[in-house]
mmCIF file of C-alpha atoms in Angstrom:
data_model
loop_
_atom_site.group_PDB
_atom_site.id
_atom_site.type_symbol
_atom_site.label_atom_id
_atom_site.label_comp_id
_atom_site.label_asym_id
_atom_site.label_seq_id
_atom_site.Cartn_x
_atom_site.Cartn_y
_atom_site.Cartn_z
ATOM 1 C CA MET A 1 2.963 28.774 32.778
ATOM 2 C CA ILE A 2 3.281 26.642 29.657
ATOM 3 C CA THR A 3 5.719 27.577 26.912
ATOM 4 C CA VAL A 4 4.303 27.007 23.440
ATOM 5 C CA ARG A 5 6.603 26.838 20.435
ATOM 6 C CA ILE A 6 4.914 28.266 17.367
ATOM 7 C CA PRO A 7 5.948 27.012 13.902
ATOM 8 C CA THR A 8 6.784 29.500 11.141
ATOM 9 C CA PRO A 9 3.457 29.237 9.255
ATOM 10 C CA LEU A 10 1.472 30.049 12.427
ATOM 11 C CA ARG A 11 3.536 33.048 13.431
ATOM 12 C CA THR A 12 1.261 35.246 11.312
ATOM 13 C CA VAL A 13 -1.329 34.863 14.086
ATOM 14 C CA THR A 14 1.114 35.332 16.980
ATOM 15 C CA GLY A 15 2.486 38.598 15.677
ATOM 16 C CA GLY A 16 5.722 36.916 14.642
ATOM 17 C CA GLN A 17 6.407 35.395 18.069
ATOM 18 C CA SER A 18 8.087 31.993 17.952
ATOM 19 C CA GLU A 19 7.341 31.238 21.582
ATOM 20 C CA VAL A 20 4.398 32.271 23.719
ATOM 21 C CA GLN A 21 3.589 31.738 27.392
ATOM 22 C CA VAL A 22 0.112 30.609 28.301
ATOM 23 C CA GLU A 23 -1.835 28.944 31.141
ATOM 24 C CA GLY A 24 -3.788 25.708 30.861
ATOM 25 C CA SER A 25 -4.202 22.414 32.675
ATOM 26 C CA THR A 26 -4.822 20.392 29.496
ATOM 27 C CA VAL A 27 -3.849 20.821 25.852
ATOM 28 C CA SER A 28 -7.385 21.857 24.811
ATOM 29 C CA GLU A 29 -7.586 24.405 27.632
ATOM 30 C CA MET A 30 -4.209 25.755 26.630
ATOM 31 C CA ILE A 31 -5.414 26.157 23.025
ATOM 32 C CA GLU A 32 -8.546 27.986 24.216
ATOM 33 C CA LYS A 33 -6.381 30.413 26.218
ATOM 34 C CA LEU A 34 -4.021 30.792 23.299
ATOM 35 C CA ALA A 35 -6.963 31.647 21.026
ATOM 36 C CA GLU A 36 -8.079 34.400 23.439
ATOM 37 C CA VAL A 37 -4.763 36.166 22.952
ATOM 38 C CA HIS A 38 -4.155 35.133 19.359
ATOM 39 C CA PRO A 39 -7.496 34.881 17.536
ATOM 40 C CA GLY A 40 -7.413 32.606 14.523
ATOM 41 C CA ILE A 41 -5.032 30.042 15.939
ATOM 42 C CA LYS A 42 -7.752 27.565 16.857
ATOM 43 C CA GLU A 43 -9.093 27.424 13.304
ATOM 44 C CA ARG A 44 -5.587 26.692 12.070
ATOM 45 C CA LEU A 45 -5.096 23.821 14.521
ATOM 46 C CA TYR A 46 -8.529 22.207 14.514
ATOM 47 C CA ASP A 47 -10.573 20.794 11.652
ATOM 48 C CA GLU A 48 -14.324 21.339 11.287
ATOM 49 C CA ARG A 49 -14.996 18.508 13.784
ATOM 50 C CA GLY A 50 -12.851 20.226 16.400
ATOM 51 C CA GLU A 51 -10.062 17.668 16.176
ATOM 52 C CA VAL A 52 -6.395 18.487 15.705
ATOM 53 C CA ARG A 53 -5.716 18.440 11.961
ATOM 54 C CA ARG A 54 -4.061 15.255 10.733
ATOM 55 C CA PHE A 55 -1.011 16.994 9.334
ATOM 56 C CA ILE A 56 -0.301 18.860 12.573
ATOM 57 C CA ASN A 57 1.261 17.267 15.628
ATOM 58 C CA ILE A 58 1.296 18.689 19.127
ATOM 59 C CA TYR A 59 4.053 17.600 21.455
ATOM 60 C CA VAL A 60 4.079 17.960 25.217
ATOM 61 C CA ASN A 61 7.753 18.116 25.989
ATOM 62 C CA GLU A 62 8.874 15.410 23.559
ATOM 63 C CA GLU A 63 5.753 13.252 23.354
ATOM 64 C CA ASP A 64 3.095 13.409 20.634
ATOM 65 C CA ILE A 65 -0.327 13.941 22.279
ATOM 66 C CA ARG A 66 -1.932 11.462 19.853
ATOM 67 C CA PHE A 67 -0.059 8.762 21.793
ATOM 68 C CA LEU A 68 -0.928 10.301 25.189
ATOM 69 C CA THR A 69 -4.544 11.320 25.755
ATOM 70 C CA GLY A 70 -4.978 13.663 22.815
ATOM 71 C CA LYS A 71 -6.401 17.104 23.583
ATOM 72 C CA ASP A 72 -7.078 15.959 27.175
ATOM 73 C CA THR A 73 -3.371 15.424 27.801
ATOM 74 C CA PRO A 74 -2.674 17.159 31.125
ATOM 75 C CA LEU A 75 -0.196 20.016 31.336
ATOM 76 C CA LYS A 76 1.766 21.219 34.306
ATOM 77 C CA ASP A 77 3.670 24.369 35.068
ATOM 78 C CA GLY A 78 6.939 24.471 33.122
ATOM 79 C CA ASP A 79 5.828 22.089 30.346
ATOM 80 C CA GLU A 80 6.903 22.895 26.826
ATOM 81 C CA VAL A 81 4.371 22.382 24.047
ATOM 82 C CA SER A 82 5.466 22.299 20.399
ATOM 83 C CA ILE A 83 3.145 22.639 17.449
ATOM 84 C CA VAL A 84 4.670 20.913 14.422
ATOM 85 C CA PRO A 85 2.930 20.898 11.021
ATOM 86 C CA ALA A 86 4.118 18.674 8.171
ATOM 87 C CA ILE A 87 6.323 20.559 5.733
ATOM 88 C CA ALA A 88 7.047 19.442 2.201
ATOM 89 C CA GLY A 89 9.662 21.760 0.692
ATOM 90 C CA GLY A 90 12.869 20.381 -0.722
ATOM 91 C CA GLY A 91 13.303 21.682 -4.207
ATOM 92 C CA MET B 1 40.850 -4.068 1.466
ATOM 93 C CA THR B 2 42.635 -5.890 -1.333
ATOM 94 C CA ASP B 3 39.993 -5.032 -3.904
ATOM 95 C CA PHE B 4 40.397 -1.289 -3.468
ATOM 96 C CA THR B 5 43.045 0.244 -5.724
ATOM 97 C CA ASP B 6 45.844 2.298 -4.151
ATOM 98 C CA GLU B 7 44.135 5.391 -5.476
ATOM 99 C CA GLN B 8 40.841 4.432 -3.856
ATOM 100 C CA ILE B 9 42.556 3.685 -0.560
ATOM 101 C CA GLN B 10 43.998 7.167 -0.711
ATOM 102 C CA ARG B 11 40.707 8.748 -1.762
ATOM 103 C CA TYR B 12 38.808 7.179 1.128
ATOM 104 C CA SER B 13 41.691 7.225 3.631
ATOM 105 C CA ARG B 14 39.926 9.596 6.055
ATOM 106 C CA HIS B 15 37.032 7.163 6.195
ATOM 107 C CA ILE B 16 39.145 4.023 6.339
ATOM 108 C CA ILE B 17 41.113 5.373 9.275
ATOM 109 C CA LEU B 18 37.893 5.707 11.325
ATOM 110 C CA PRO B 19 37.347 2.523 13.352
ATOM 111 C CA GLU B 20 33.570 2.895 12.792
ATOM 112 C CA VAL B 21 34.070 2.802 9.020
ATOM 113 C CA GLY B 22 37.344 1.067 8.140
ATOM 114 C CA GLY B 23 37.949 -0.883 4.955
ATOM 115 C CA LYS B 24 34.905 -3.003 5.732
ATOM 116 C CA GLY B 25 32.611 0.006 6.033
ATOM 117 C CA GLN B 26 34.024 1.588 2.895
ATOM 118 C CA LYS B 27 33.198 -1.641 1.086
ATOM 119 C CA LYS B 28 29.628 -1.450 2.390
ATOM 120 C CA LEU B 29 29.394 2.073 0.977
ATOM 121 C CA ARG B 30 30.685 0.802 -2.359
ATOM 122 C CA GLN B 31 28.084 -1.956 -2.377
ATOM 123 C CA ALA B 32 25.247 0.421 -1.469
ATOM 124 C CA LYS B 33 22.635 1.535 -3.978
ATOM 125 C CA VAL B 34 20.975 4.809 -3.076
ATOM 126 C CA LEU B 35 18.177 6.565 -4.946
ATOM 127 C CA ILE B 36 17.784 10.321 -4.517
ATOM 128 C CA ILE B 37 14.373 11.725 -5.410
ATOM 129 C CA GLY B 38 14.819 15.325 -6.489
ATOM 130 C CA ALA B 39 18.067 16.906 -7.686
ATOM 131 C CA GLY B 40 17.123 20.183 -6.026
ATOM 132 C CA GLY B 41 17.793 21.903 -2.723
ATOM 133 C CA LEU B 42 18.032 18.729 -0.634
ATOM 134 C CA GLY B 43 19.119 16.318 -3.361
ATOM 135 C CA SER B 44 22.084 18.470 -4.440
ATOM 136 C CA PRO B 45 24.077 18.443 -1.191
ATOM 137 C CA ALA B 46 23.041 14.859 -0.433
ATOM 138 C CA ALA B 47 24.230 13.689 -3.870
ATOM 139 C CA LEU B 48 27.522 15.559 -3.529
ATOM 140 C CA TYR B 49 28.413 14.028 -0.156
ATOM 141 C CA LEU B 50 27.217 10.523 -1.030
ATOM 142 C CA THR B 51 29.261 10.677 -4.236
ATOM 143 C CA ALA B 52 32.286 11.914 -2.341
ATOM 144 C CA ALA B 53 31.766 9.106 0.190
ATOM 145 C CA GLY B 54 32.052 6.483 -2.545
ATOM 146 C CA ILE B 55 28.494 5.139 -2.653
ATOM 147 C CA GLY B 56 28.544 2.373 -5.284
ATOM 148 C CA THR B 57 25.410 3.213 -7.228
ATOM 149 C CA LEU B 58 23.627 6.528 -6.995
ATOM 150 C CA GLY B 59 20.321 7.049 -8.786
ATOM 151 C CA LEU B 60 19.094 10.578 -9.370
ATOM 152 C CA VAL B 61 15.462 11.268 -10.278
ATOM 153 C CA ASP B 62 14.232 14.670 -11.427
ATOM 154 C CA GLY B 63 12.097 15.679 -14.386
ATOM 155 C CA ASP B 64 12.842 19.389 -14.201
ATOM 156 C CA VAL B 65 15.385 21.614 -15.918
ATOM 157 C CA VAL B 66 17.722 24.049 -14.168
ATOM 158 C CA ASP B 67 16.189 27.468 -13.568
ATOM 159 C CA LEU B 68 18.011 30.635 -12.521
ATOM 160 C CA SER B 69 15.973 30.778 -9.294
ATOM 161 C CA ASN B 70 17.278 27.308 -8.322
ATOM 162 C CA LEU B 71 20.889 28.423 -8.020
ATOM 163 C CA GLN B 72 20.413 30.161 -4.645
ATOM 164 C CA ARG B 73 20.402 26.674 -3.048
ATOM 165 C CA GLN B 74 20.704 23.839 -5.569
ATOM 166 C CA VAL B 75 24.477 23.526 -5.511
ATOM 167 C CA LEU B 76 24.689 20.731 -8.096
ATOM 168 C CA HIS B 77 23.858 23.220 -10.805
ATOM 169 C CA THR B 78 25.650 26.189 -12.337
ATOM 170 C CA THR B 79 24.700 29.322 -14.220
ATOM 171 C CA ASP B 80 25.893 27.982 -17.567
ATOM 172 C CA ARG B 81 23.571 24.979 -17.240
ATOM 173 C CA ILE B 82 20.305 26.910 -16.965
ATOM 174 C CA GLY B 83 17.762 25.099 -19.142
ATOM 175 C CA ALA B 84 19.566 21.738 -18.954
ATOM 176 C CA PRO B 85 17.843 18.725 -17.378
ATOM 177 C CA LYS B 86 18.738 18.720 -13.672
ATOM 178 C CA VAL B 87 19.940 15.124 -13.615
ATOM 179 C CA GLU B 88 22.257 15.810 -16.573
ATOM 180 C CA SER B 89 23.564 18.979 -14.924
ATOM 181 C CA GLY B 90 24.134 17.015 -11.723
ATOM 182 C CA ARG B 91 26.001 14.292 -13.574
ATOM 183 C CA GLN B 92 28.671 16.723 -14.756
ATOM 184 C CA LEU B 93 29.627 17.748 -11.235
ATOM 185 C CA LEU B 94 29.224 14.319 -9.633
ATOM 186 C CA GLU B 95 31.313 12.515 -12.266
ATOM 187 C CA ALA B 96 34.040 15.081 -11.924
ATOM 188 C CA LEU B 97 33.969 14.653 -8.147
ATOM 189 C CA ASN B 98 34.190 10.858 -8.068
ATOM 190 C CA PRO B 99 34.361 8.681 -11.183
ATOM 191 C CA ASP B 100 34.096 5.528 -9.002
ATOM 192 C CA VAL B 101 30.371 6.073 -8.515
ATOM 193 C CA ASN B 102 27.935 4.424 -10.915
ATOM 194 C CA LEU B 103 25.479 7.236 -11.593
ATOM 195 C CA VAL B 104 22.060 6.351 -12.949
ATOM 196 C CA LEU B 105 19.931 9.209 -14.227
ATOM 197 C CA TYR B 106 16.154 9.313 -14.398
ATOM 198 C CA PRO B 107 15.026 12.536 -16.120
ATOM 199 C CA GLU B 108 11.402 11.960 -15.174
ATOM 200 C CA HIS B 109 8.763 13.042 -12.696
ATOM 201 C CA VAL B 110 7.829 10.642 -9.907
ATOM 202 C CA GLY B 111 4.290 9.298 -9.861
ATOM 203 C CA ALA B 112 2.276 6.200 -9.061
ATOM 204 C CA PRO B 113 2.985 4.597 -12.469
ATOM 205 C CA ASN B 114 6.799 4.671 -12.180
ATOM 206 C CA ILE B 115 7.659 4.795 -8.476
ATOM 207 C CA LEU B 116 7.975 1.039 -7.845
ATOM 208 C CA ASP B 117 10.175 0.563 -10.929
ATOM 209 C CA LEU B 118 12.370 3.437 -9.797
ATOM 210 C CA LEU B 119 12.859 1.943 -6.325
ATOM 211 C CA ALA B 120 13.352 -1.649 -7.428
ATOM 212 C CA ASP B 121 17.141 -1.626 -7.844
ATOM 213 C CA TYR B 122 17.948 0.369 -4.704
ATOM 214 C CA ASP B 123 18.459 -0.400 -1.003
ATOM 215 C CA LEU B 124 17.916 3.074 0.364
ATOM 216 C CA VAL B 125 15.925 6.103 -0.773
ATOM 217 C CA LEU B 126 16.385 9.791 0.016
ATOM 218 C CA ASP B 127 13.321 11.957 -0.422
ATOM 219 C CA GLY B 128 14.199 15.498 -1.408
ATOM 220 C CA SER B 129 10.956 16.233 -3.223
ATOM 221 C CA ASP B 130 9.097 19.519 -2.984
ATOM 222 C CA ASN B 131 5.451 18.549 -2.473
ATOM 223 C CA PHE B 132 3.178 16.479 -0.264
ATOM 224 C CA SER B 133 1.853 14.287 -3.085
ATOM 225 C CA THR B 134 5.312 12.927 -3.823
ATOM 226 C CA ARG B 135 6.210 12.555 -0.142
ATOM 227 C CA PHE B 136 3.170 10.407 0.643
ATOM 228 C CA LEU B 137 3.636 8.426 -2.569
ATOM 229 C CA VAL B 138 7.310 7.744 -1.844
ATOM 230 C CA ASN B 139 6.509 6.734 1.734
ATOM 231 C CA ASP B 140 3.810 4.317 0.612
ATOM 232 C CA ALA B 141 5.954 2.849 -2.167
ATOM 233 C CA CYS B 142 8.960 2.381 0.145
ATOM 234 C CA TYR B 143 6.669 0.630 2.622
ATOM 235 C CA PHE B 144 5.381 -1.820 0.004
ATOM 236 C CA ALA B 145 8.871 -2.344 -1.465
ATOM 237 C CA LYS B 146 10.476 -2.605 2.007
ATOM 238 C CA LYS B 147 13.075 0.108 1.363
ATOM 239 C CA THR B 148 14.561 2.347 4.017
ATOM 240 C CA LEU B 149 13.658 5.979 3.400
ATOM 241 C CA ILE B 150 15.426 9.066 4.697
ATOM 242 C CA SER B 151 13.017 11.966 4.485
ATOM 243 C CA GLY B 152 14.083 15.596 4.702
ATOM 244 C CA SER B 153 11.907 18.653 4.233
ATOM 245 C CA ILE B 154 12.368 22.382 4.515
ATOM 246 C CA PHE B 155 10.226 25.485 4.819
ATOM 247 C CA ARG B 156 11.534 29.032 5.203
ATOM 248 C CA PHE B 157 13.929 28.632 8.168
ATOM 249 C CA GLU B 158 12.771 25.245 9.467
ATOM 250 C CA GLY B 159 13.737 21.711 8.600
ATOM 251 C CA GLN B 160 12.495 18.238 9.473
ATOM 252 C CA LEU B 161 14.361 14.960 9.178
ATOM 253 C CA LEU B 162 13.340 11.364 9.802
ATOM 254 C CA THR B 163 14.396 7.833 8.943
ATOM 255 C CA ILE B 164 11.558 5.553 7.874
ATOM 256 C CA LYS B 165 11.823 1.763 7.970
ATOM 257 C CA PRO B 166 8.485 0.162 8.839
ATOM 258 C CA HIS B 167 9.738 -3.163 7.394
ATOM 259 C CA ALA B 168 12.062 -3.305 10.412
ATOM 260 C CA GLY B 169 9.242 -2.581 12.865
ATOM 261 C CA TYR B 170 9.625 1.206 12.979
ATOM 262 C CA PRO B 171 6.973 3.863 12.221
ATOM 263 C CA CYS B 172 6.288 5.157 8.711
ATOM 264 C CA TYR B 173 5.655 8.725 7.544
ATOM 265 C CA ARG B 174 1.887 8.271 7.894
ATOM 266 C CA CYS B 175 2.365 7.205 11.544
ATOM 267 C CA LEU B 176 3.646 10.752 11.984
ATOM 268 C CA TYR B 177 1.355 12.564 9.553
ATOM 269 C CA PRO B 178 -1.592 10.289 8.631
ATOM 270 C CA GLU B 179 -2.817 12.471 5.772
ATOM 271 C CA PRO B 180 -1.530 15.317 3.650
ATOM 272 C CA PRO B 181 -3.101 18.707 4.300
ATOM 273 C CA PRO B 182 -6.118 19.538 2.187
ATOM 274 C CA ALA B 183 -5.401 21.786 -0.771
ATOM 275 C CA GLY B 184 -4.899 25.378 0.244
ATOM 276 C CA LEU B 185 -4.051 24.851 3.908
ATOM 277 C CA VAL B 186 -0.271 24.627 3.780
ATOM 278 C CA PRO B 187 2.130 26.480 1.558
ATOM 279 C CA ASN B 188 4.248 23.834 -0.102
ATOM 280 C CA CYS B 189 5.685 25.556 -3.128
ATOM 281 C CA GLN B 190 9.122 26.992 -3.466
ATOM 282 C CA GLU B 191 7.490 30.406 -3.808
ATOM 283 C CA ALA B 192 6.880 30.325 -0.033
ATOM 284 C CA GLY B 193 10.595 31.047 0.317
ATOM 285 C CA VAL B 194 13.429 29.099 1.840
ATOM 286 C CA LEU B 195 16.810 30.016 3.218
ATOM 287 C CA GLY B 196 19.264 28.553 0.713
ATOM 288 C CA VAL B 197 21.679 27.300 3.362
ATOM 289 C CA LEU B 198 18.833 25.434 5.109
ATOM 290 C CA ALA B 199 18.563 23.118 2.094
ATOM 291 C CA GLY B 200 22.262 22.353 2.523
ATOM 292 C CA THR B 201 21.917 21.690 6.248
ATOM 293 C CA ILE B 202 19.031 19.250 5.901
ATOM 294 C CA GLY B 203 20.304 17.615 2.686
ATOM 295 C CA ILE B 204 23.652 16.911 4.304
ATOM 296 C CA LEU B 205 21.922 15.490 7.385
ATOM 297 C CA GLN B 206 20.010 13.153 5.042
ATOM 298 C CA ALA B 207 23.348 11.983 3.604
ATOM 299 C CA ASN B 208 24.635 11.528 7.161
ATOM 300 C CA GLU B 209 21.698 9.340 8.151
ATOM 301 C CA ALA B 210 21.973 7.369 4.889
ATOM 302 C CA ILE B 211 25.617 6.587 5.600
ATOM 303 C CA LYS B 212 24.775 5.554 9.173
ATOM 304 C CA GLU B 213 22.057 3.198 7.923
ATOM 305 C CA ILE B 214 24.431 1.668 5.362
ATOM 306 C CA LEU B 215 27.225 1.222 7.896
ATOM 307 C CA GLY B 216 24.891 0.247 10.734
ATOM 308 C CA ILE B 217 26.535 2.702 13.118
ATOM 309 C CA GLY B 218 25.275 5.264 15.609
ATOM 310 C CA GLU B 219 21.706 5.916 16.593
ATOM 311 C CA SER B 220 19.127 5.691 13.812
ATOM 312 C CA LEU B 221 16.494 8.436 13.477
ATOM 313 C CA ALA B 222 13.885 5.688 12.969
ATOM 314 C CA ARG B 223 12.014 6.476 16.197
ATOM 315 C CA HIS B 224 12.397 10.249 16.248
ATOM 316 C CA LEU B 225 11.675 13.344 14.234
ATOM 317 C CA LEU B 226 14.470 15.887 14.150
ATOM 318 C CA LEU B 227 13.350 19.513 14.109
ATOM 319 C CA TYR B 228 15.825 22.178 13.081
ATOM 320 C CA ASP B 229 15.307 25.911 13.377
ATOM 321 C CA ALA B 230 17.931 27.955 11.558
ATOM 322 C CA LEU B 231 16.977 31.208 13.315
ATOM 323 C CA ASP B 232 17.009 29.843 16.872
ATOM 324 C CA MET B 233 19.900 27.588 15.839
ATOM 325 C CA SER B 234 18.199 24.757 17.652
ATOM 326 C CA PHE B 235 17.999 21.030 16.986
ATOM 327 C CA ARG B 236 15.308 19.094 18.824
ATOM 328 C CA LYS B 237 14.317 15.466 18.657
ATOM 329 C CA VAL B 238 10.746 14.425 19.409
ATOM 330 C CA ALA B 239 9.437 10.883 19.870
ATOM 331 C CA ARG B 240 7.784 9.251 16.874
ATOM 332 C CA PRO B 241 5.909 6.096 17.928
ATOM 333 C CA LYS B 242 4.509 3.504 15.557
ATOM 334 C CA ASP B 243 0.764 4.126 15.215
ATOM 335 C CA PRO B 244 -1.339 0.957 15.437
ATOM 336 C CA ALA B 245 -4.096 2.947 13.675
ATOM 337 C CA CYS B 246 -1.780 3.971 10.798
ATOM 338 C CA PRO B 247 -3.722 3.746 7.513
ATOM 339 C CA LEU B 248 -0.643 2.214 5.830
ATOM 340 C CA CYS B 249 1.405 0.151 8.296
ATOM 341 C CA GLY B 250 -1.118 -0.194 11.157
ATOM 342 C CA THR B 251 -3.058 -3.269 12.195
ATOM 343 C CA SER B 252 -6.028 -2.643 9.830
ATOM 344 C CA PRO B 253 -4.562 -0.745 6.878
ATOM 345 C CA THR B 254 -6.875 1.111 4.517
ATOM 346 C CA ILE B 255 -4.148 1.887 2.000
ATOM 347 C CA THR B 256 -3.242 -1.280 0.158
ATOM 348 C CA THR B 257 -2.024 -0.030 -3.206
ATOM 349 C CA ILE B 258 0.144 2.758 -4.557
ATOM 350 C CA GLN B 259 -1.940 5.787 -5.395
ATOM 351 C CA ASP B 260 -1.221 9.396 -6.178
ATOM 352 C CA THR B 261 -2.531 11.808 -3.580
ATOM 353 C CA LEU B 262 -3.570 15.030 -5.175
ATOM 354 C CA VAL B 263 -2.532 18.043 -3.163
ATOM 355 C CA SER B 264 -2.371 21.313 -4.971
ATOM 356 C CA CYS B 265 0.021 24.093 -4.252
ATOM 357 C CA SER B 266 -1.061 27.178 -2.421
ATOM 358 C CA LEU B 267 0.615 30.285 -1.220
ATOM 359 C CA GLN B 268 -1.707 30.839 1.711
ATOM 360 C CA THR B 269 0.325 31.128 4.865
ATOM 361 C CA GLN B 270 -1.732 28.865 7.060
ATOM 362 C CA PRO B 271 -1.095 25.379 8.363
#
């Protein structure tokens, strides 16, 4: 099982859950499985070309997948995935 | 130490007694010139602690006036100063706290036309702005002007913090987030809601990292992004590599001038 940390703005599609457990041997497979349980999440993460949006980072444990092998980054049991969108508040 | 007055030695005694700071470090703080962008939720606590710490010159940029809805988190301001320019309201508290600090006020909005002039006289910049346009602009301008930038941002119960110094070989903000979200995809207005205390937590951490950069002590946040969750009460650091494909500081940059990025506000609750 992979533990996925869901950021506040995406919790509307996970029924308020901040952490979900899901299977998957790569990041893209994990997102597909996640979308089966939480419809709508894929559209939030991917742009129209099916790539991870450029203001959202996905970390496997503490590494950004853009600097690993992107959506093909392999996952193993016990990995922790974090979805981190840019936030801009400060006022 | 000789050029500190007895009163200053007493004022900064809890710093001076720290081996990591000492008289030498306190002098570095006095020589430092720090610009704070935004006298709001993040800028307020950062300005208070940097003023208390005896930063030599503190610039404060904000074109807004104090609004009643600011007071839940913007601790520089008070009820009787509603309607006053934020930088002027801030001055009253900061001058009363520490008259040693040379405060410079800029009651203006930040944009491509004025950003480089604003940065010119400063060594270090704190971004406490409330929108993506300003954040990308400030990042780009600090890159071109070779200024260290401490960026803090908040949303509801979550905060992010990073130190940006590409001029020293570290990643920039665009290495982390290459582009701002398209209009309508991310809520970035204060109307999305924010826990007041969260602004204090992240703003104070920005002041902490600024002081570390000035003193050259501890571990810089230049290679990491700090993620804070006020509900879980968790702090996590994730790796933040330099991106060779970065449009600003990469090997073939596509951004070569300062430009405003237009990102409009939206209340839709999507990334």
